[in-house]
Tab-separated table of C-alpha atoms and ligand atoms in Angstrom:
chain	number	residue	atom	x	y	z
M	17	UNK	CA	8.720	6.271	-47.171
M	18	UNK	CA	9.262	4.466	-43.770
M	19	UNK	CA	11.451	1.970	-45.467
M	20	UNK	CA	9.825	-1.433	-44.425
M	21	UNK	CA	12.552	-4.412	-43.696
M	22	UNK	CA	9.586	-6.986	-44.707
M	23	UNK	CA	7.538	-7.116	-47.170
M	24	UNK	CA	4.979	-9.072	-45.008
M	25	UNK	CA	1.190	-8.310	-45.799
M	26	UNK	CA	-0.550	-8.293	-42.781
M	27	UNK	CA	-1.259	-4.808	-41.473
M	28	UNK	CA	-3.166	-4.408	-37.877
M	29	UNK	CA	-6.493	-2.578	-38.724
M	30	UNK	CA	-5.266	0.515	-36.790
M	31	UNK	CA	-2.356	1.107	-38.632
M	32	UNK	CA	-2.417	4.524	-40.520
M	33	UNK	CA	-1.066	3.938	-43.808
M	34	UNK	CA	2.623	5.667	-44.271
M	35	UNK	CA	1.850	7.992	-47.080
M	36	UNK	CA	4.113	11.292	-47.286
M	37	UNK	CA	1.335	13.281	-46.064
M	38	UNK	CA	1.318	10.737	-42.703
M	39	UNK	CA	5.517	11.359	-42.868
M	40	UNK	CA	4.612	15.264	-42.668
M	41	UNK	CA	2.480	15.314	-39.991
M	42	UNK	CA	4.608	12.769	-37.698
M	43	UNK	CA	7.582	15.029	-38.150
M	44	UNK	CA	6.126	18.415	-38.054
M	45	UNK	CA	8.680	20.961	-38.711
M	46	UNK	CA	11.493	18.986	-37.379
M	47	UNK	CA	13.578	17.655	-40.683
M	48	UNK	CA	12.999	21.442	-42.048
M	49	UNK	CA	14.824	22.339	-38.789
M	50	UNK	CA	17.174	19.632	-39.525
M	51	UNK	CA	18.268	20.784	-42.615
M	52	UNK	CA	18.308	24.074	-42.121
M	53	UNK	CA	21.233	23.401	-39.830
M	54	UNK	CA	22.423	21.545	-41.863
M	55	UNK	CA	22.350	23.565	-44.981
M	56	UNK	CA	24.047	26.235	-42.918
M	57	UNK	CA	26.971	24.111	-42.351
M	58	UNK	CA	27.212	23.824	-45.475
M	59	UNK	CA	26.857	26.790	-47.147
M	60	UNK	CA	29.327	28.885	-44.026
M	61	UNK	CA	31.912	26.437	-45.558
M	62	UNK	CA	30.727	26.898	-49.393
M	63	UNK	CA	28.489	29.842	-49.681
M	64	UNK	CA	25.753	29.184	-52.151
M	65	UNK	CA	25.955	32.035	-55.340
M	66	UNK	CA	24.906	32.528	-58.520
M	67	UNK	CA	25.271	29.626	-60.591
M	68	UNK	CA	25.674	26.964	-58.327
M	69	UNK	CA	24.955	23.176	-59.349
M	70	UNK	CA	23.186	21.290	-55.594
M	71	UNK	CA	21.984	17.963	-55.316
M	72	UNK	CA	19.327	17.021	-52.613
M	73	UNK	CA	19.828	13.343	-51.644
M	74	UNK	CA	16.775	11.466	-50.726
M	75	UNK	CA	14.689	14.661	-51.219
M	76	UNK	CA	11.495	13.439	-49.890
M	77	UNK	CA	9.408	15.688	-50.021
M	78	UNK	CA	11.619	18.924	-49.966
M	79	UNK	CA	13.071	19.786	-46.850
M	80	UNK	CA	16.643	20.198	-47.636
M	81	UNK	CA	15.562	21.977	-51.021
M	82	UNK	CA	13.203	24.261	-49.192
M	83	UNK	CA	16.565	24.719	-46.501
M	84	UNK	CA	18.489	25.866	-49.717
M	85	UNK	CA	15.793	28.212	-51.297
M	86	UNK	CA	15.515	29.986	-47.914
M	87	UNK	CA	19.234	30.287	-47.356
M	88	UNK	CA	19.801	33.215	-50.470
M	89	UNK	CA	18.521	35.824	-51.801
M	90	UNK	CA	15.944	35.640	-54.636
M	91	UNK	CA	18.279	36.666	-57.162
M	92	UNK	CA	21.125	33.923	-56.462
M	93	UNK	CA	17.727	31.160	-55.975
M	94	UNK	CA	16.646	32.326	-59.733
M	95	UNK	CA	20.062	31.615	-61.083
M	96	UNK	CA	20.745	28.246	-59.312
M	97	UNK	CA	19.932	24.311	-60.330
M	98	UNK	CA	18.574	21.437	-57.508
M	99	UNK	CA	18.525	18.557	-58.736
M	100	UNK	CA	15.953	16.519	-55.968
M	101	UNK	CA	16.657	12.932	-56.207
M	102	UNK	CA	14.160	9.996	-54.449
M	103	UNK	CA	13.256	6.969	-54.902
M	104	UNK	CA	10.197	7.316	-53.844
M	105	UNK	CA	7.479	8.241	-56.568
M	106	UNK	CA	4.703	9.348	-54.219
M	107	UNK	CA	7.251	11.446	-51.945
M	108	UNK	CA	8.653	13.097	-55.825
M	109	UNK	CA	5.095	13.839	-56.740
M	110	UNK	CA	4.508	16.311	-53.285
M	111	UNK	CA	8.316	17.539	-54.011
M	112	UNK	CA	6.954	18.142	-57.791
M	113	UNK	CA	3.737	19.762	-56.823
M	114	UNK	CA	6.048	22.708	-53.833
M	115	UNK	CA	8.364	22.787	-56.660
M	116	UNK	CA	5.824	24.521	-59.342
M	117	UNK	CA	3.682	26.255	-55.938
M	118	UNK	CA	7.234	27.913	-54.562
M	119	UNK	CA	9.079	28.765	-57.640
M	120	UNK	CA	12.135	26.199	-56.466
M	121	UNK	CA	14.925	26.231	-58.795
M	122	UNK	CA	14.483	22.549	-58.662
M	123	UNK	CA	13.741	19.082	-60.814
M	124	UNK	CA	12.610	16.058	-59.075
M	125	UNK	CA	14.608	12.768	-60.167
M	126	UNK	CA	13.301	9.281	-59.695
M	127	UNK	CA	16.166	7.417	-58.856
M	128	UNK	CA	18.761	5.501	-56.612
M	129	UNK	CA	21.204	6.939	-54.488
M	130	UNK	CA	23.689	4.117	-54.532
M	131	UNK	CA	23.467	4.277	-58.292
M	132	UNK	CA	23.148	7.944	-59.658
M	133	UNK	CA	24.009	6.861	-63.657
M	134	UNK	CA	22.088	9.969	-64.403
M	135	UNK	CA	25.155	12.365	-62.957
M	136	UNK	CA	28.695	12.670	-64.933
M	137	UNK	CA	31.444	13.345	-62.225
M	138	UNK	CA	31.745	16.136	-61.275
M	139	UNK	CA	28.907	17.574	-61.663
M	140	UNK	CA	27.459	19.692	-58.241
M	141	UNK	CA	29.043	22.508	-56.171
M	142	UNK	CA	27.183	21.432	-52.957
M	143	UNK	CA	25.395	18.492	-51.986
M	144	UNK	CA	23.244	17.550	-49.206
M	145	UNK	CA	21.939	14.131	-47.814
M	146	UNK	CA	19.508	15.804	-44.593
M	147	UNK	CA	17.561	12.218	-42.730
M	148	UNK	CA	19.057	10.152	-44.942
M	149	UNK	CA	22.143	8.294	-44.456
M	150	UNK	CA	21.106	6.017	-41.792
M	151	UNK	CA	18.004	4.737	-42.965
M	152	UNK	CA	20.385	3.286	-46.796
M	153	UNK	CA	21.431	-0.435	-46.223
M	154	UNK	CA	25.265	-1.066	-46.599
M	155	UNK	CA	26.059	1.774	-44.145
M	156	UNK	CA	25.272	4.003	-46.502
M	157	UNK	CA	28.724	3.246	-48.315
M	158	UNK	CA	28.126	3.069	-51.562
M	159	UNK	CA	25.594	6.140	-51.553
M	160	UNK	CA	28.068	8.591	-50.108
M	161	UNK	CA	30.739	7.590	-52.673
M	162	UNK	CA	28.260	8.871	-55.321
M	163	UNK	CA	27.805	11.665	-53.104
M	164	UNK	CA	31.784	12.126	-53.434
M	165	UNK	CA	31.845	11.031	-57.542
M	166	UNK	CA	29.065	13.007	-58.132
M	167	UNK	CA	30.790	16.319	-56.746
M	168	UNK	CA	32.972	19.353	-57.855
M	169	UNK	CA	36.851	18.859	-56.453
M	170	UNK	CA	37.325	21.844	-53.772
M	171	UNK	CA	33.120	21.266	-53.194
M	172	UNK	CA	30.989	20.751	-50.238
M	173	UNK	CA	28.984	18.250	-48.846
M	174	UNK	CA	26.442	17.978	-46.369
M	175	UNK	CA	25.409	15.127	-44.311
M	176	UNK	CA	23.649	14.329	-40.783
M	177	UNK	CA	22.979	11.797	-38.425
M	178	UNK	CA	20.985	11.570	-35.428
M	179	UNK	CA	23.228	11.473	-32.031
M	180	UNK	CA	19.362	11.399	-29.591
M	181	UNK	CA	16.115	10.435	-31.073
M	182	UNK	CA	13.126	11.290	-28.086
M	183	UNK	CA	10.795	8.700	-29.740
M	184	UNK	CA	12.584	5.532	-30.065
M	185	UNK	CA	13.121	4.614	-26.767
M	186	UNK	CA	9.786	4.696	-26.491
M	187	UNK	CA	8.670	3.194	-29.692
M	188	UNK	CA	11.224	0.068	-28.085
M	189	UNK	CA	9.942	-0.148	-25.101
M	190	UNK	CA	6.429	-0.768	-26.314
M	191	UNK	CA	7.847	-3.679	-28.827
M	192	UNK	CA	9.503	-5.332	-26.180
M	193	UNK	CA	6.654	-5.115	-23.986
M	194	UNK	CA	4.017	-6.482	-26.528
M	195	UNK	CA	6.221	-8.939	-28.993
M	196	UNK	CA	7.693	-12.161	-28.264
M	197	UNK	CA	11.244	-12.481	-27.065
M	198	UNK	CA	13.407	-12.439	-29.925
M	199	UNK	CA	11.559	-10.153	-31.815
M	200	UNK	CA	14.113	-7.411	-33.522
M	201	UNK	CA	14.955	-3.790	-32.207
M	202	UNK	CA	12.847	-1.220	-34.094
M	203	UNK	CA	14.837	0.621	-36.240
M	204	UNK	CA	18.056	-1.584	-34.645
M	205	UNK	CA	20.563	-0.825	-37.000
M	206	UNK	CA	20.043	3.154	-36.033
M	207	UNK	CA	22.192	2.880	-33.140
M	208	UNK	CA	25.444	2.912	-35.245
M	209	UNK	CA	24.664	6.299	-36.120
M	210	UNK	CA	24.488	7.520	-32.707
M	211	UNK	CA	28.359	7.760	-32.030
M	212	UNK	CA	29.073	10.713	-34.507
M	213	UNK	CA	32.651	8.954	-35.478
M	214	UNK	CA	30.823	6.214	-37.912
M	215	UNK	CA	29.222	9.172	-39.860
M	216	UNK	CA	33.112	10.234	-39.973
M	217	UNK	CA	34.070	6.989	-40.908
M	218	UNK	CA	31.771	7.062	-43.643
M	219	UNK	CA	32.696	9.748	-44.581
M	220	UNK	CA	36.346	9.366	-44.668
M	221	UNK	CA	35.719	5.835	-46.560
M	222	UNK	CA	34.012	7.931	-49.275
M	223	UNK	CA	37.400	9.693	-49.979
M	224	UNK	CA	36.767	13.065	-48.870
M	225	UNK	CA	39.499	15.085	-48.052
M	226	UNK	CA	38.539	16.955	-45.401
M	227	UNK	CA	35.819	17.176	-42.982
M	228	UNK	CA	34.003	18.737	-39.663
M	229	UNK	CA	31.225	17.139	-37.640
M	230	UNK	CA	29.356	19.678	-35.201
M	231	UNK	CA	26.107	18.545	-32.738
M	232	UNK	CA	23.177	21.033	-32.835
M	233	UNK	CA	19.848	20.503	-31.569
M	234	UNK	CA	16.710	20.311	-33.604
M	235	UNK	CA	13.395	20.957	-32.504
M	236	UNK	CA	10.176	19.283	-33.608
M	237	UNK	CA	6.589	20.979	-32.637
M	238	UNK	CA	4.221	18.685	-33.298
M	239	UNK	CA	0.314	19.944	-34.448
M	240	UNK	CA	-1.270	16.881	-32.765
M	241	UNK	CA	-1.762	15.682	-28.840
M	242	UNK	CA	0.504	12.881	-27.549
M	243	UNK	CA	-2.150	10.154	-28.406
M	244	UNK	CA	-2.058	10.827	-32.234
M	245	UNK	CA	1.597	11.437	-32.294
M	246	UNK	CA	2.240	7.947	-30.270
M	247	UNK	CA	-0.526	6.611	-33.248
M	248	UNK	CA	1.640	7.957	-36.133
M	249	UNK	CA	4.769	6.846	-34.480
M	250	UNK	CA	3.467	3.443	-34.061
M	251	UNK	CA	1.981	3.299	-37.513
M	252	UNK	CA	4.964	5.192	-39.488
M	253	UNK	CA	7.768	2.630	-37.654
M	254	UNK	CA	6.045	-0.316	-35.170
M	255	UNK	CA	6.203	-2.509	-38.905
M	256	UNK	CA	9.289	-1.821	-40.403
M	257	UNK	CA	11.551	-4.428	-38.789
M	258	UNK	CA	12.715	-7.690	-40.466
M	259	UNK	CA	9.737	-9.363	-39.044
M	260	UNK	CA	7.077	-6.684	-40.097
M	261	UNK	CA	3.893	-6.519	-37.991
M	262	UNK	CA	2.426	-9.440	-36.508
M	263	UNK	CA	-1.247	-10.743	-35.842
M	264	UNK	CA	-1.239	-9.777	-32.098
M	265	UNK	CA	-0.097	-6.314	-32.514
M	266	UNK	CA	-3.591	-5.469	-33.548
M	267	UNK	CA	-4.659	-7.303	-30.316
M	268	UNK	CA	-2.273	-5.210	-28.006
M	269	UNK	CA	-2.648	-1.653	-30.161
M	270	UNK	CA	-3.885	0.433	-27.379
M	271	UNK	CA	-1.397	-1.236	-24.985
M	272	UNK	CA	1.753	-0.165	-27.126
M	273	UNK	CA	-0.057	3.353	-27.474
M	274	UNK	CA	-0.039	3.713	-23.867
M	275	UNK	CA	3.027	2.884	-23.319
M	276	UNK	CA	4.757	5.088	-26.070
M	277	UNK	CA	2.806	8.432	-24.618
M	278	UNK	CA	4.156	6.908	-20.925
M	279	UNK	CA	7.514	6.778	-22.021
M	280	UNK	CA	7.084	9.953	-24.257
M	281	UNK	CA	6.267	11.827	-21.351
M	282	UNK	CA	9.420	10.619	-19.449
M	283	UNK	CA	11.979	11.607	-21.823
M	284	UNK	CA	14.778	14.304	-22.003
M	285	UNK	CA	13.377	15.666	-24.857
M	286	UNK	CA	9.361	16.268	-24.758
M	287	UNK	CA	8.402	19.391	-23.624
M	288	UNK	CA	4.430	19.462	-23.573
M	289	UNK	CA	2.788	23.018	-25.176
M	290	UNK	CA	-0.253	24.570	-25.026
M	291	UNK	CA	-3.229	23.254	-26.863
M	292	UNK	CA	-2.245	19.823	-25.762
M	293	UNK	CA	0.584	20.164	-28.707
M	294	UNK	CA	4.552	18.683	-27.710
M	295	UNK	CA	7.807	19.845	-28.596
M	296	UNK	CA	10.691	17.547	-29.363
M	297	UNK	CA	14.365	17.955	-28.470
M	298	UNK	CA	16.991	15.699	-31.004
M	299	UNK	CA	20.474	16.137	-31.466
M	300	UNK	CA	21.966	15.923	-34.505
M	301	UNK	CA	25.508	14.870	-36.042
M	302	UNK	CA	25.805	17.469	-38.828
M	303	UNK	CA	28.923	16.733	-40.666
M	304	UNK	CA	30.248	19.057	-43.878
M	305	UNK	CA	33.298	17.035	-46.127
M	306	UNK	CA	35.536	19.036	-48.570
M	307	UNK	CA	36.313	16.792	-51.628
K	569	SAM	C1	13.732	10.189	-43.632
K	569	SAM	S1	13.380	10.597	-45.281
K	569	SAM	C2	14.118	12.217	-45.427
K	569	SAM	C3	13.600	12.994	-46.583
K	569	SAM	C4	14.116	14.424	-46.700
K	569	SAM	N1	15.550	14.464	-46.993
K	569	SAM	C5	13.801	15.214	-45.444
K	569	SAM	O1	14.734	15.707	-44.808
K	569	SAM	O2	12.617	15.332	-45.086
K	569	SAM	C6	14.512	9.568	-46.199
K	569	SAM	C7	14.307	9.656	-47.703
K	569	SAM	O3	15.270	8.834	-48.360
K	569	SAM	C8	14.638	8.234	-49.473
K	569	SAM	N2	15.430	7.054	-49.871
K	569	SAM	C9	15.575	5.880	-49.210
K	569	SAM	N3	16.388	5.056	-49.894
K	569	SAM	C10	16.772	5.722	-51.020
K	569	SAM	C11	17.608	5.407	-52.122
K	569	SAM	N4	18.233	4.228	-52.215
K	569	SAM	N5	17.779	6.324	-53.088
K	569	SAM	C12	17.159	7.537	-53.025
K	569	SAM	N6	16.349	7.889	-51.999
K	569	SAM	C13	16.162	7.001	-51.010
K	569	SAM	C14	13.264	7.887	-48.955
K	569	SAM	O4	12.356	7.637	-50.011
K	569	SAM	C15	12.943	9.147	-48.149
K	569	SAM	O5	12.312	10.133	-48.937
């Protein structure tokens, strides 16, 4: 789920292992607030009704699904089709297991987003990509052309980017501070996304028509203290660069910890709550393209 660059073995002994249920509690209710702003978008361009066809790119494990069951009424969710596609069997299996628990209108698909076989053209009224985008290799080109191929003409899609992250700064700072020189950027080829005109470029590459990109804020509240969150941060992303984790990171754990909840504590966006619990300020690029 936290889409390793390596495939290295060696794992520091501290590392929490990045299992969906890890992914849930590191993000709290922040990608449900993400795509519920971004499902919004989408549906004040396209409302959702009865009988609509909507595809949730890189499901996980059901935000942007959840975001579409909550924006109608029960009688227009019993009457509409999500189609959830992932390629991640252990993130399907959680989406699988809400799906029969909630009642979602929904079917999980294993699959790959740059390569959706399993659609004709033309096939969805809406579709959504929420957290998703930026972490595909090849800018995400060839995934949000199936996006395009995949959808009605005179449809909507929905897709986001992140314009301010409050963790990575701080996530960097503490790989600088701890690696060798030379080591790579944590999550370096992010920063692309930041500037909301390559999500429009991407967009217009695609062959979409039309298009609007808005920034909204998202807030995260996390259920842990600062400690465990800089832990989970750590774990969930501190590996995932070409050169995966190395022998000395288990060496300078605690070190990078401290550092994260220092620079945590310094940025724009943490706001510490009561019961020792944060909340998180992001900004998101939340872009809606007509075909
Ligand atoms: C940051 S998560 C976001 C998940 C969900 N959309 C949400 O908002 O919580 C990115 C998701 O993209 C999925 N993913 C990554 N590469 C993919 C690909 N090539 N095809 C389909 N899904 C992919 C990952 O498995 C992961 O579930």
């Amino acid at each position: 789920m936290n889409n390793p660059e390596s495939n290295k073995p060696f794992v520091p002994k501290q590392a929490l292992a990045p299992t969906p249920q890890l992914y849930h509690q590191l993000v709290a209710d922040g990608m449900e607030n993400l795509a519920k702003v971004t499902v919004a978008e989408l549906a004040s361009e396209r409302p959702i009704v009865g009988a609509s066809h909507l595809l949730d790119l890189g499901c996980g494990t059901g935000a942007g699904t959840s975001a579409f069951v909550g924006a109608v009424s029960k009688e227009v969710a019993s009457d509409i089709g999500i189609k959830g596609v992932d390629i991640n069997q252990a993130a399907l299996d959680i989406y699988k297991k809400t799906t029969s628990e909630q009642g979602w209108p929904a079917e999980a698909i294993l699959g790959d987003a740059n390569k959706m076989d399993m659609f004709t053209d033309d096939t969805f009224t809406h579709s959504l990509a929420t957290a998703m985008v930026f972490v595909l290799p090849d800018n995400a080109d060839p995934a949000i052309k199936e996006m395009y191929r995949t959808l009605k003409p005179g449809s909507a899609a929905a897709l986001n980017s992140w314009a301010y992250v409050p963790n990575m700064h701080p996530l960097r700072v503490a790989s600088r501070a701890t690696r060798p020189a030379g080591f790579p950027e944590i999550r370096g080829a992010m920063d692309q996304w930041e500037d909301g005109s390559f999500l429009q470029a991407r967009i217009e590459e695609a062959g979409f028509k039309t298009h609007r990109v808005v920034q909204r804020e998202v807030f995260a509240h996390t259920t842990t203290d600062i400690y465990h969150q800089a832990n989970m941060l750590w774990s969930f992303i501190g590996g995932t660069t070409a050169s995966g984790w190395i022998e000395s990171d288990e060496e300078r754990w605690d070190e990078a910890i401290e550092i994260i909840v220092a620079e945590l504590r310094k940025t724009d966006g943490y706001q510490k709550l009561e019961g020792d619990k944060l909340r998180l300020k992001f900004v998101a690029h939340v872009a809606v393209a007509i075909k």
